[in-house]
CSV table of C-alpha atoms and ligand atoms in Angstrom, one decimal:
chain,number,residue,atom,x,y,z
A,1382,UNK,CA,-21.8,11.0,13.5
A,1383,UNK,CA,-24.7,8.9,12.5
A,1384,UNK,CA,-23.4,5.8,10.9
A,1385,UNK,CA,-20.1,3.3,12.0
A,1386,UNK,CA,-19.0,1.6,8.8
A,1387,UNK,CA,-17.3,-0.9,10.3
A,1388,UNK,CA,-13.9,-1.9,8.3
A,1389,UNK,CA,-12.2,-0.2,5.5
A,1390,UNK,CA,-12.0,-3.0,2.7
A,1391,UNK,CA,-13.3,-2.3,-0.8
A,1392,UNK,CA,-17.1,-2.0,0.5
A,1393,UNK,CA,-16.8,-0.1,3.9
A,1394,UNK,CA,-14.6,2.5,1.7
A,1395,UNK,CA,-16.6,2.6,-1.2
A,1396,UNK,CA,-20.0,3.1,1.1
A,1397,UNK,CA,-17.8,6.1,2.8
A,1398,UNK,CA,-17.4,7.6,-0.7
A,1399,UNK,CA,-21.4,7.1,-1.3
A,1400,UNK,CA,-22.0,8.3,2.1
A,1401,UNK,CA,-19.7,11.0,1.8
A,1402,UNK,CA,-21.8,12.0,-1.2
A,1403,UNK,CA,-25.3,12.3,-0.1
A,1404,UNK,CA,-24.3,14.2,2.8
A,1405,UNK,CA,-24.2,11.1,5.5
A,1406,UNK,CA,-22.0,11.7,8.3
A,1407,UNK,CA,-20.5,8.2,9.3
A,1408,UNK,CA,-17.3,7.1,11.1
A,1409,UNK,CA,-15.1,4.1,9.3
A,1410,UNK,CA,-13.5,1.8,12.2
A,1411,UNK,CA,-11.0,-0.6,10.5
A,1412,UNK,CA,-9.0,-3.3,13.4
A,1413,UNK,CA,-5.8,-2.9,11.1
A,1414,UNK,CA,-3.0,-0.5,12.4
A,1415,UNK,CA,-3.1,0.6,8.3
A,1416,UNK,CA,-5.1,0.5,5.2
A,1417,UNK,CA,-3.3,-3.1,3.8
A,1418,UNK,CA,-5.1,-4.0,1.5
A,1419,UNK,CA,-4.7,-8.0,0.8
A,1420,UNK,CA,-4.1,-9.8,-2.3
A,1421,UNK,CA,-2.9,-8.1,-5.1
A,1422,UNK,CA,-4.3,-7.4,-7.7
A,1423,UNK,CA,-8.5,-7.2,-8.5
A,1424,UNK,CA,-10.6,-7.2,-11.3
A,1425,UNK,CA,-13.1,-4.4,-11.4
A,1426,UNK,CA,-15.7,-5.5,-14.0
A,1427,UNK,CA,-18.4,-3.7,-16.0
A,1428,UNK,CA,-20.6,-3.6,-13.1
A,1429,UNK,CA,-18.4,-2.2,-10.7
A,1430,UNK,CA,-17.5,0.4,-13.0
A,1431,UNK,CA,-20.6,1.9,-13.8
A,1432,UNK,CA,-20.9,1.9,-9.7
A,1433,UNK,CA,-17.8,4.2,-9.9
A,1434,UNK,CA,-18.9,6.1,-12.2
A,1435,UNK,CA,-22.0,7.2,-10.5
A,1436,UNK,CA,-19.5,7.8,-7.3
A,1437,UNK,CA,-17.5,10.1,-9.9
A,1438,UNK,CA,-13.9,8.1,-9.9
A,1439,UNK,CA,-14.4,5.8,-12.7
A,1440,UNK,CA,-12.3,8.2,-14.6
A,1441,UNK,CA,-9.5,8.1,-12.0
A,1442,UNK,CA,-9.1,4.6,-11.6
A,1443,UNK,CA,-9.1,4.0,-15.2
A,1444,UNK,CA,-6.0,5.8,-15.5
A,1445,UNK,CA,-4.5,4.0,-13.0
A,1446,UNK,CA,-5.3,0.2,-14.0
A,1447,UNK,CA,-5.2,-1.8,-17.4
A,1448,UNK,CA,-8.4,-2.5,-19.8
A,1449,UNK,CA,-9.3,-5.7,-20.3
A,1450,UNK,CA,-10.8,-6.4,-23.5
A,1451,UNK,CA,-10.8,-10.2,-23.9
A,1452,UNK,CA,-11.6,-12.8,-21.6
A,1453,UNK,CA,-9.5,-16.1,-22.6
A,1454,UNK,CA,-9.7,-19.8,-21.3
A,1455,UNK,CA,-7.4,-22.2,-21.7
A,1456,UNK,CA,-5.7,-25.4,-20.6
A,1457,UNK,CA,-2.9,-25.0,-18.6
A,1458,UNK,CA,-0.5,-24.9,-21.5
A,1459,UNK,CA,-2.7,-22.2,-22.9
A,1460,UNK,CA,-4.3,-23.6,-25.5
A,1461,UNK,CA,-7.4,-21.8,-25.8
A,1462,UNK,CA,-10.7,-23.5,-24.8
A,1463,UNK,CA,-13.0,-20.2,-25.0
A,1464,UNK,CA,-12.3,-16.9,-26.1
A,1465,UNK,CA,-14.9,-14.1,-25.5
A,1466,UNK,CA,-14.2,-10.2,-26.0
A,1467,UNK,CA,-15.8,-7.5,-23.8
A,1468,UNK,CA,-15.9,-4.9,-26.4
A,1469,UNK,CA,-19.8,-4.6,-27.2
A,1470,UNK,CA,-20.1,-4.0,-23.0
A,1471,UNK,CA,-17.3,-1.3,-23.8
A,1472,UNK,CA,-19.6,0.5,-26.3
A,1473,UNK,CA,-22.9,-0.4,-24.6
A,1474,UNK,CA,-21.9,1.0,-21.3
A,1475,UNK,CA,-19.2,3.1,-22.3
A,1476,UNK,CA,-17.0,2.0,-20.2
A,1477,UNK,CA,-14.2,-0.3,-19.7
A,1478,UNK,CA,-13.0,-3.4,-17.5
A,1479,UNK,CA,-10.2,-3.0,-15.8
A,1480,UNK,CA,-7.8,-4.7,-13.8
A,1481,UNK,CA,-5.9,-3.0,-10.9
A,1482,UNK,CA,-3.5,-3.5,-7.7
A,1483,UNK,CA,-6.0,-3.4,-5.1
A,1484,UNK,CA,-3.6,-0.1,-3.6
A,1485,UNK,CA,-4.2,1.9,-6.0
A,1486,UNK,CA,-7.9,1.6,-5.5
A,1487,UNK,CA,-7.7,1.6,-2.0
A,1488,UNK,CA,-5.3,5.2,-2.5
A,1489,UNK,CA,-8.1,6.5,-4.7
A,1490,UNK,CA,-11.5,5.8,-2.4
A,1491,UNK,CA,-8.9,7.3,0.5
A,1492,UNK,CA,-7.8,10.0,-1.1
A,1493,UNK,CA,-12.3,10.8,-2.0
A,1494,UNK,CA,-13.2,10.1,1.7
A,1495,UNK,CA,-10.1,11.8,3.4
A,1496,UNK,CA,-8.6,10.4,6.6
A,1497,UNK,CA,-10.6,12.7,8.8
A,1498,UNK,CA,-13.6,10.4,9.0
A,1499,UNK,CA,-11.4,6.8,9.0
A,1500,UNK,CA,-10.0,5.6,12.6
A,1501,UNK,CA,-7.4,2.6,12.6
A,1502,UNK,CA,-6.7,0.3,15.2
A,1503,UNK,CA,-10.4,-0.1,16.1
A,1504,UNK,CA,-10.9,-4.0,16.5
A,1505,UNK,CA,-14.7,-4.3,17.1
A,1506,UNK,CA,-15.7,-6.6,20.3
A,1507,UNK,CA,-18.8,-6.2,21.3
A,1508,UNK,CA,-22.4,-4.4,20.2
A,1509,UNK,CA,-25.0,-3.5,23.1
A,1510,UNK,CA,-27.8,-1.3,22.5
A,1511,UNK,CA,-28.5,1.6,24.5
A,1512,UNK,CA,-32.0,2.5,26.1
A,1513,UNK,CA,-32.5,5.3,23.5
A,1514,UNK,CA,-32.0,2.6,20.7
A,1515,UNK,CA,-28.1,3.8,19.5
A,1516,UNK,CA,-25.6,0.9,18.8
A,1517,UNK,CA,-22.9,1.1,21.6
A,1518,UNK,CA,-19.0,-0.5,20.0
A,1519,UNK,CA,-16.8,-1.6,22.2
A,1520,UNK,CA,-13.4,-1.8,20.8
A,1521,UNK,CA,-10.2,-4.4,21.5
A,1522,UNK,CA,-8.7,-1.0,23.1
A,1523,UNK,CA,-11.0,-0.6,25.5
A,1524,UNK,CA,-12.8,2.5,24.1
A,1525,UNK,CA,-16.4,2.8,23.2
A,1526,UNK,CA,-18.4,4.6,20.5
A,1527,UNK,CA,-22.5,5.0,20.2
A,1528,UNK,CA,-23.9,5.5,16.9
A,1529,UNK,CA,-27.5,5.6,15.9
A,1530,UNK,CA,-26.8,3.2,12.8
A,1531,UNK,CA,-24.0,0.3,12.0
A,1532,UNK,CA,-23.1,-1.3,8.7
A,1533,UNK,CA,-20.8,-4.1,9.0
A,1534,UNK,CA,-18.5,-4.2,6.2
A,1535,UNK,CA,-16.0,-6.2,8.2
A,1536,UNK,CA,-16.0,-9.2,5.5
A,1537,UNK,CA,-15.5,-12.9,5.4
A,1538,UNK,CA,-15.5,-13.3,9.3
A,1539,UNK,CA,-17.5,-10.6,10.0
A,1540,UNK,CA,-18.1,-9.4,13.8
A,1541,UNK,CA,-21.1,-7.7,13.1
A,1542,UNK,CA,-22.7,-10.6,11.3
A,1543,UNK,CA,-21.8,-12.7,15.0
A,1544,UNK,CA,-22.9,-10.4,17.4
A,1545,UNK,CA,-26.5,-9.1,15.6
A,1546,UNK,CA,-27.8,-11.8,12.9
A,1547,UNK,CA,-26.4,-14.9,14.0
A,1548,UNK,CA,-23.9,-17.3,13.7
A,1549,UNK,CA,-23.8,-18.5,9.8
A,1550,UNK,CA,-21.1,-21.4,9.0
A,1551,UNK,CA,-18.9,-20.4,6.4
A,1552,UNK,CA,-18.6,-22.8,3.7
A,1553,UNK,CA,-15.3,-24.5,3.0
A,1554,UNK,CA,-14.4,-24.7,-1.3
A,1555,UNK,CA,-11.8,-27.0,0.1
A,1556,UNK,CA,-9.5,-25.3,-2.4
A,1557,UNK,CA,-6.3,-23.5,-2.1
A,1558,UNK,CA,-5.3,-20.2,-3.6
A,1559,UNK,CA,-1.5,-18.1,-3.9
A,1560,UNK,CA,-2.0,-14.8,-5.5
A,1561,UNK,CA,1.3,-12.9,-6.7
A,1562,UNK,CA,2.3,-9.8,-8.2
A,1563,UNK,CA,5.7,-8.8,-9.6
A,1564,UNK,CA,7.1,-6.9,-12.3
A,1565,UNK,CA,6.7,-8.9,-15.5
A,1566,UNK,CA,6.0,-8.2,-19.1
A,1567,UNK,CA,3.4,-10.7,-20.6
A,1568,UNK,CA,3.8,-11.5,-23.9
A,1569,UNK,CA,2.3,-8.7,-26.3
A,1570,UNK,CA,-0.8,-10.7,-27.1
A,1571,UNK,CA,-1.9,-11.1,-23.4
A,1572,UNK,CA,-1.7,-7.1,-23.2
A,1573,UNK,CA,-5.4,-6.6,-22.6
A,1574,UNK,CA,-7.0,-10.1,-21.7
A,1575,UNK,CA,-7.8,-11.7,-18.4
A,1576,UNK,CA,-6.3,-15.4,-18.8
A,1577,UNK,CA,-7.8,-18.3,-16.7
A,1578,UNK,CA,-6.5,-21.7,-17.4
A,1579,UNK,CA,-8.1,-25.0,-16.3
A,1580,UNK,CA,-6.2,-28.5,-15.3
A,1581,UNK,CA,-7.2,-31.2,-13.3
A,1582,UNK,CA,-7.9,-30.0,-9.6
A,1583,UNK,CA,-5.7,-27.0,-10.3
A,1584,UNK,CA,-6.0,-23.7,-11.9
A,1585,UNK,CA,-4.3,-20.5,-12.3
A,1586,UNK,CA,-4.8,-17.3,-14.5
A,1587,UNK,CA,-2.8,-14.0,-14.9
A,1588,UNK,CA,-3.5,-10.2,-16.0
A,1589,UNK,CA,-1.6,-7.1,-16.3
A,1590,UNK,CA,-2.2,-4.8,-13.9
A,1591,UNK,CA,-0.2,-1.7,-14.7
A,1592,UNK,CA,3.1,-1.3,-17.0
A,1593,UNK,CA,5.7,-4.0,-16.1
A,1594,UNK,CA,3.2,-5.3,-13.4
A,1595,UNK,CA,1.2,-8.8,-13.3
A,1596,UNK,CA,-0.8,-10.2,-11.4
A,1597,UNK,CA,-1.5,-14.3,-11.2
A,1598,UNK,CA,-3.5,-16.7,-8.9
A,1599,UNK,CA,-3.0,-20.5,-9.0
A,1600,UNK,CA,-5.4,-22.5,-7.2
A,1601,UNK,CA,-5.2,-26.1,-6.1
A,1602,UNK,CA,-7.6,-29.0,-4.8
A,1603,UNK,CA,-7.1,-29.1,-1.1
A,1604,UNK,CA,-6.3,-33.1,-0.8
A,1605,UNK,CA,-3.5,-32.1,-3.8
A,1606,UNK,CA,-2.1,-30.0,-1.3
A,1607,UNK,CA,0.9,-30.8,0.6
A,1608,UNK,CA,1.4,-28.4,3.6
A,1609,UNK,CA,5.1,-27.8,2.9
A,1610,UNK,CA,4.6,-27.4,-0.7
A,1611,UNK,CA,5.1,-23.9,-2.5
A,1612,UNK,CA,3.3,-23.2,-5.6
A,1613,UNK,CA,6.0,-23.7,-7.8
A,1614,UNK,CA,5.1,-27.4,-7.3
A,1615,UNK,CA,2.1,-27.4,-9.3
A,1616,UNK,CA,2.8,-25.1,-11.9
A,1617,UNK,CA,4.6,-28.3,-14.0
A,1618,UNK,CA,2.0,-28.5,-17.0
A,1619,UNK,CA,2.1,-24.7,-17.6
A,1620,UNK,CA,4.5,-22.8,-20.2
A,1621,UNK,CA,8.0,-22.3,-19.2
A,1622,UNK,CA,8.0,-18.4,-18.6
A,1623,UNK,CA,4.5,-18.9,-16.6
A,1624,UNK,CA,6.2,-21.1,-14.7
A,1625,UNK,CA,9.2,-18.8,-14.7
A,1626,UNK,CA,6.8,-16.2,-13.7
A,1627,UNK,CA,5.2,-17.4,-10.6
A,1628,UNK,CA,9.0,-18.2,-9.5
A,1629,UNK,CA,10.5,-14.9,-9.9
A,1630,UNK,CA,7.5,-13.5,-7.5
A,1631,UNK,CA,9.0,-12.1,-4.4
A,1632,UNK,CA,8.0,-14.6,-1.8
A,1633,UNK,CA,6.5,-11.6,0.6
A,1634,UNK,CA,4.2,-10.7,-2.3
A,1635,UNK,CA,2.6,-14.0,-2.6
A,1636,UNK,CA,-0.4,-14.3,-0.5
A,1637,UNK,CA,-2.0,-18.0,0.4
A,1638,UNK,CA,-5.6,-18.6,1.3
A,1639,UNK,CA,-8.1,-21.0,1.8
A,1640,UNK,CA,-11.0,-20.6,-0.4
A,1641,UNK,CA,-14.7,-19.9,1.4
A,1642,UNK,CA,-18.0,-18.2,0.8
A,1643,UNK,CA,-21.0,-17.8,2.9
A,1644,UNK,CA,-24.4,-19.7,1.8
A,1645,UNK,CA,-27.0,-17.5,0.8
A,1646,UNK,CA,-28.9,-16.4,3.5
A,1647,UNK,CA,-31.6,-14.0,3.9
A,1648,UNK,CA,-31.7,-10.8,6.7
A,1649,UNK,CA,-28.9,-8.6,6.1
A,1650,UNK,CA,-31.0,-5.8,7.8
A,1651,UNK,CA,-32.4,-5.0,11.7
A,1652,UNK,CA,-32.7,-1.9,13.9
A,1653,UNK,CA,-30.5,0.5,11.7
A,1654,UNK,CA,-27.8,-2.7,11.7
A,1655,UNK,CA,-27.5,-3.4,8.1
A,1656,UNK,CA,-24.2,-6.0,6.7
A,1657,UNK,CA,-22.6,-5.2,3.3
A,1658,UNK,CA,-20.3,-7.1,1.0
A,1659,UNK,CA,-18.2,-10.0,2.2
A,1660,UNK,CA,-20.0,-9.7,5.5
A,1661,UNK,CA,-23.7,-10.0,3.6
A,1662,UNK,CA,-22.7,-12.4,0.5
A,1663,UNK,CA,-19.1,-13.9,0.8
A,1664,UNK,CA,-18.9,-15.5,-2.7
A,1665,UNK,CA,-15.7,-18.0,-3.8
A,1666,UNK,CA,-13.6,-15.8,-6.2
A,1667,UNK,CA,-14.5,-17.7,-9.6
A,1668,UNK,CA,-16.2,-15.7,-11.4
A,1669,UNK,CA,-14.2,-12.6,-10.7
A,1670,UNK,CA,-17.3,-10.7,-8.8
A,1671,UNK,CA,-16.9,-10.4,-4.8
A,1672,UNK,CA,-15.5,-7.1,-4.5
A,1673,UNK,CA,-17.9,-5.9,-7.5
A,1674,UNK,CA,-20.8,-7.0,-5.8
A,1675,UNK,CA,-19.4,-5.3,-2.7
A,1676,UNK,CA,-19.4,-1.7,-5.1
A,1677,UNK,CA,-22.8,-3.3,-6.5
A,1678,UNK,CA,-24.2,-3.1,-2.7
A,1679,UNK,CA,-23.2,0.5,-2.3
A,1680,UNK,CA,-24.6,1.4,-5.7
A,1681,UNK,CA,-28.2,0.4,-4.5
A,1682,UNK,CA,-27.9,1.8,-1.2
A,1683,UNK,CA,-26.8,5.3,-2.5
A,1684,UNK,CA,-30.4,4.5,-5.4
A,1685,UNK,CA,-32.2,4.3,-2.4
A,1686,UNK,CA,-31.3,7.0,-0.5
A,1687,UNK,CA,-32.2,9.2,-3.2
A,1688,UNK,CA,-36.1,8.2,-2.3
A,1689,UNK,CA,-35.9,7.6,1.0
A,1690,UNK,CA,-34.4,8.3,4.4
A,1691,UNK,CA,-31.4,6.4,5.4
A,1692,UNK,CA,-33.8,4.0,8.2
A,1693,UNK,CA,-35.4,3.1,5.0
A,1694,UNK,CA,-33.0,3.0,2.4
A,1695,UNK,CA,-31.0,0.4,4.4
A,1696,UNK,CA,-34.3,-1.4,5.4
A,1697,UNK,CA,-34.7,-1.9,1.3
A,1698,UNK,CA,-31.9,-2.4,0.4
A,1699,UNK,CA,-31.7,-6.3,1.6
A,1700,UNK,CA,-34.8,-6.8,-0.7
A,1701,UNK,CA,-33.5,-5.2,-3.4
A,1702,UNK,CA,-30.1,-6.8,-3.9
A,1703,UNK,CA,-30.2,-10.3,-2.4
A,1704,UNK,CA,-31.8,-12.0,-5.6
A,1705,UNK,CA,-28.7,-11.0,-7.9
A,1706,UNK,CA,-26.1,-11.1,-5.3
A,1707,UNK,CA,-26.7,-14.5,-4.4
A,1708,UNK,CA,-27.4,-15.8,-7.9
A,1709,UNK,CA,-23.5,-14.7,-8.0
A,1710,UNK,CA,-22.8,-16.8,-5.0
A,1711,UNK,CA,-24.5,-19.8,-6.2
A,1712,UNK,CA,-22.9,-19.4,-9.8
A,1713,UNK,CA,-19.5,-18.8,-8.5
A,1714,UNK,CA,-19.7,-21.8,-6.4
A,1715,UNK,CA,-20.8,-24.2,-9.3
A,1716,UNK,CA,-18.3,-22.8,-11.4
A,1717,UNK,CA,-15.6,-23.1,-9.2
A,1718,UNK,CA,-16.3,-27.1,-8.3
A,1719,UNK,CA,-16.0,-27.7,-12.7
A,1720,UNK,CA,-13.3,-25.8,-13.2
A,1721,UNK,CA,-11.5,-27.9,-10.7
A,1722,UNK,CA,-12.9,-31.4,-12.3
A,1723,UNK,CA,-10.3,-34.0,-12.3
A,1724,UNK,CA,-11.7,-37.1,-14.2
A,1725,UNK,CA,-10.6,-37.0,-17.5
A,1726,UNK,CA,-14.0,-38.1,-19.5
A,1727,UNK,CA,-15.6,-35.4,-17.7
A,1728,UNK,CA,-12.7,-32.7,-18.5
A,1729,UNK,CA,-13.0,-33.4,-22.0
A,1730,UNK,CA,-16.5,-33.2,-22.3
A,1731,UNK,CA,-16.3,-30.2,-20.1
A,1732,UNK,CA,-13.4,-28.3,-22.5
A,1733,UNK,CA,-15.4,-29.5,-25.5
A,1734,UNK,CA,-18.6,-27.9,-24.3
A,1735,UNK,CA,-16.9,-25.1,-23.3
A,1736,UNK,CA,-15.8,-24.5,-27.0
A,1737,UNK,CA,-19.4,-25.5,-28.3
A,1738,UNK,CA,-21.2,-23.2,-26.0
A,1739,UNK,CA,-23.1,-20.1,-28.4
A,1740,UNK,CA,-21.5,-16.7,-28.4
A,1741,UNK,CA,-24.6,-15.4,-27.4
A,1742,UNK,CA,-24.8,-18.0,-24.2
A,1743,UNK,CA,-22.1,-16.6,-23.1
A,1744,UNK,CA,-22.7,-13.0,-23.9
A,1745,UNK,CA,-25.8,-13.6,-22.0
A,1746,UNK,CA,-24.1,-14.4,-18.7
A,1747,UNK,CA,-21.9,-11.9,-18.3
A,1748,UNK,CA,-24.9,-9.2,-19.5
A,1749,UNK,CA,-26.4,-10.9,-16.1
A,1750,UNK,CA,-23.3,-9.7,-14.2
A,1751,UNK,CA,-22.5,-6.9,-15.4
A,1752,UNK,CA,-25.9,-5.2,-15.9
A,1753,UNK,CA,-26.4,-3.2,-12.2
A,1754,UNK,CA,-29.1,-4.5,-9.9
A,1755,UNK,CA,-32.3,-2.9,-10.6
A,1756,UNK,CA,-33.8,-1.0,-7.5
B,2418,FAD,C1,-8.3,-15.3,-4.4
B,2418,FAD,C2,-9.3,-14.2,-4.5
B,2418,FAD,C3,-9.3,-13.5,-5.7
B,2418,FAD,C4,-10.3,-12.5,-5.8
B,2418,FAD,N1,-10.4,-11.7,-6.9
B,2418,FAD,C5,-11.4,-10.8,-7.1
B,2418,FAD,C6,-11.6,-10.1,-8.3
B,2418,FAD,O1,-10.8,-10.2,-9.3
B,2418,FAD,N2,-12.6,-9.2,-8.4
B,2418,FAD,C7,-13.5,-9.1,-7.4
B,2418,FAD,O2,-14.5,-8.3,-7.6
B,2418,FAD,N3,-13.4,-9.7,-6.2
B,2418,FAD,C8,-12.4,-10.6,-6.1
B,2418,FAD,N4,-12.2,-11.3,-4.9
B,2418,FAD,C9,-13.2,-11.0,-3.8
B,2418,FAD,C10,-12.8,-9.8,-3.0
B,2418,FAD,O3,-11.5,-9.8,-2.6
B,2418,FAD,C11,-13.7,-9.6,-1.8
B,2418,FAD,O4,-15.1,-9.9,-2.2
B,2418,FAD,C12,-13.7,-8.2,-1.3
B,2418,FAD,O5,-12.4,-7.8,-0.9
B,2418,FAD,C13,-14.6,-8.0,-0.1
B,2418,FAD,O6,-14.5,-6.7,0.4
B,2418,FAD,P1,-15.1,-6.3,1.8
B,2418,FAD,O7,-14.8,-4.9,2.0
B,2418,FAD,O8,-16.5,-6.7,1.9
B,2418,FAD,O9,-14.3,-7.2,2.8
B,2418,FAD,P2,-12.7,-7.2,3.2
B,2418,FAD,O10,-11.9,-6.9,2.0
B,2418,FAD,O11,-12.5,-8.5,3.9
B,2418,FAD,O12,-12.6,-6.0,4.2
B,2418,FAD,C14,-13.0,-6.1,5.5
B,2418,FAD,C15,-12.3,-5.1,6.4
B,2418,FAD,O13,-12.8,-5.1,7.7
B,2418,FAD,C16,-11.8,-5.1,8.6
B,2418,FAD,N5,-12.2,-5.8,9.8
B,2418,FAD,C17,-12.5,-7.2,10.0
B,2418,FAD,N6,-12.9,-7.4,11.2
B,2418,FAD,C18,-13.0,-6.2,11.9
B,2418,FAD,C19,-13.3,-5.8,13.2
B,2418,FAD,N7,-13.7,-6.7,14.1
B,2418,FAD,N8,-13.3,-4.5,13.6
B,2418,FAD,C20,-12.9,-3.6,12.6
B,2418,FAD,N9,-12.5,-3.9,11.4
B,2418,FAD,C21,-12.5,-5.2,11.0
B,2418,FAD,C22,-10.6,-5.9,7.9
B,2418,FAD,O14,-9.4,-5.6,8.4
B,2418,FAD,C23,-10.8,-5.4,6.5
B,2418,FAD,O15,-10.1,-4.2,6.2
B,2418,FAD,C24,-11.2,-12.2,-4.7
B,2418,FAD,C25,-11.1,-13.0,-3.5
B,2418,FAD,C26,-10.1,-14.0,-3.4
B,2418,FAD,C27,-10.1,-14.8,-2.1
C-alpha cells in the first residue's frame, strides 16, 4: 500500500474516495474503535459540492440531506438583519447547498471506499523514517506499519502535524459552542434556509437536516460562561419554540466545544508527508467552510494528480491551495469576533451595516467561497 491517510474524518475519507479513484492504493488508520462522526449536523456548500461531484456522489448525498436556498441573519428574536438567496449559485453551478447529519455523509464516503482499506483502533504514536526513506507508524497498540507516503488528516490536534512540521499553537476563539440535533419541524418558512442569529456575545443558528430533523448550534463568549451552566441558560432572548427547541434536544445528542483554529501557516508538505484539512488549516466554524475546505483540499490533490505523479502532486498541492484556504481562516476568524460584539453602539452600527451592505457585496463573497480553488 503506498499511502497511510491517517484518520477517517470528512477529509481522510473523502481523499480515500479520490485516491480510490485514480487508482492510489492507500491504507486509512483512524484511533476511534468506530467511524463516530462528531457534531451533528454540517453544511456542505457550493464548493464542496462541485468537489462531490467530480468524486461522482454529489447525486447521492443530495438525496439524503436538505437544500438550502436562503441564507438568513437575524437578531436573536429573528428579526431579519440580512437575507441573501443562493439560487443564481444553484443555476450557475448547477448544483445545490445542502445541509446534512454528518452520518449520513460519513455512510456515503464509507459505503464508496469500502471497509477493506479502513483499519480502526489505530491511534498513531510515533513516525521514524526508515533508511530506504518509507514512513514507519507506530500505533498506541503496539503494531507498526511502513508506507512510502503519509497524509495526515488527523484534524484539529493533529499527530502528524507534531511529529513532522512542528509544533504550531492552536489559537483559542475563547468562545463556546453546543451543537444539537433532534426531531423537530421548523416552521414552514425556515424549510430551505440556513438561519444564523446574532446577540451580544452569543449566537445560535438552526437548519433542517432531513424530514423531522434539525440541527442548531448556540455559541457563547467564554467569560459569559458559567461552567455548570447548560445552554438553555442563554437561549432567553430567542423565540419561545427555539428555546423550546434547544430544550427538547436529547442531552446525549448535544455536543459542547471550545472554539479553535490554527493560524495560517505555510509547509503543509515534506518527504512524501503532506497534512490535509483540519490538520493543514483548522479554521473557527463561522463561516460555515472547514469541512468544505477539507473536500476543497482533496479536490486539488486529485487536479494534480491528473498531471503529475503523486510525489509531485502532493509537493504542489501546498502552493496551490494555501492562498484561498487561509483567506477562509482569516475571514472566518474576523467574522466570528463581530458577530460576537457586545457593546451596543457598535451592534447597531454593525446590524445597520449589515442591512446596508450591496447585494452584489455580498454575492461577491460567497462567489469567493464557493468558486473551487484554481490549480
Ligand atoms: C461548531 C462547529 C460547526 C461546524 N460546522 C461546519 C459546517 O457547517 N460546514 C463545514 O464545512 N465545516 C464545519 N465545521 C468544521 C468541520 O467540522 C471540520 O473542519 C471538519 O470536520 C474537519 O475534518 P477533518 O477530517 O480534517 O478532521 P476531523 O473531523 O477532526 O477528523 C480527524 C480524524 O482523525 C482521527 N484521529 C485523530 N488523531 C488520530 C491519531 N493520532 N491516529 C489516528 N487517527 C486520529 C480522529 O478520530 C478523526 O476521526 C464545524 C466545526 C465546528 C467546531
Amino acid at each position: 500500500m503506498q499511502v497511510a491517510i491517517v484518520g477517517a474524518g470528512i477529509a481522510g475519507l473523502t481523499l480515500a474516495v479520490a485516491l480510490k479513484r485514480a487508482g492510489i492504493s492507500f491504507v486509512v488508520y483512524e484511533s476511534s474503535p468506530r467511524i463516530k462522526p462528531v457534531g451533528a449536523g454540517i453544511a456542505l456548500a457550493n464548493n464542496a459540492m462541485q468537489v462531490y461531484r467530480h468524486l461522482g456522489i454529489a447525486d447521492e448525498l443530495n438525496g439524503k440531506g436538505t437544500r438550502i436556498s436562503t441564507v438568513l441573519l437575524t437578531d436573536l428574536n429573528l428579526q431579519v438583519l440580512d437575507q441573501t438567496s443562493l439560487v443564481n449559485f444553484e443555476e450557475k453551478y448547477q448544483l445545490v447547498n445542502i445541509a446534512i447529519h454528518r452520518s449520513a455523509l460519513h455512510r456515503v464516503l464509507l459505503d464508496t471506499i469500502g471497509s477493506e482499506d479502513i483499519q480502526l483502533n489505530k491511534r498513531l504514536q510515533q513516525i521514524t523514517q526508515t533508511t530506504d526513506g518509507d514512513y514507519q507508524l507506530e500505533f498506541a497498540d503496539g503494531t507498526r506499519v511502513n508506507h512510502p507516503f503519509i497524509i495526515g488528516a488527523d484534524g484539529l490536534r493533529s499527530q502528524v502535524r507534531q511529529l513532522l512540521f512542528g509544533d504550531y499553537a492552536l489559537r483559542d476563539a475563547h468562545q463556546v459552542c453546543w451543537r444539537g440535533i433532534l426531531p423537530f419541524d421548523l416552521p414552514q418558512k425556515y424549510e430551505h434556509v440556513a438561519v444564523e442569529s446574532w446577540g451580544k456575545g452569543k449566537r445560535m443558528g438552526f437548519v433542517k437536516l432531513a424530514d423531522h430533523q434539525v440541527y442548531w448550534y448556540f455559541l457563547v463568549d467564554e467569560d459569559l460562561h458559567q461552567p455548570q451552566h447548560e445552554v438553555t441558560s442563554y437561549v432567553d432572548e430567542c423565540p419561545l419554540w427555539v428555546q423550546q427547541m434547544i430544550q427538547q434536544t436529547p442531552k446525549e445528542k448535544i455536543h459542547f466545544d471550545k472554539i479553535y483554529d490554527l493560524k495560517p501557516f505555510e509547509g503543509w508538505y515534506k518527504e512524501k508527508a503532506c497534512l490535509i484539512g483540519d490538520a493543514a488549516h483548522a479554521t473557527t466554524p463561522n463561516l460555515g467552510q472547514g469541512a468544505c475546505q477539507a473536500i476543497e483540499d482533496v479536490y486539488v490533490i486529485s487536479r494534480l494528480l491528473e498531471q503529475y505523479s503523486l510525489e509531485e502532486a502532493l509537493k504542489h498541492f501546498p502552493l496551490a491551495r494555501q492562498a484561498k484556504a487561509h483567506s477562509i481562516v482569516r475571514e472566518s476568524w474576523t467574522l466570528g469576533k463581530i458577530a460576537q460584539w457586545r457593546n451596543p453602539l457598535l451592534v447597531a452600527c454593525r446590524n445597520t451595516s449589515f442591512r446596508l451592505l450591496p447585494t452584489w457585496m455580498k454575492k461577491r463573497q460567497m462567489e469567493k467561497m464557493f468558486e473551487l480553488n484554481q490549480i
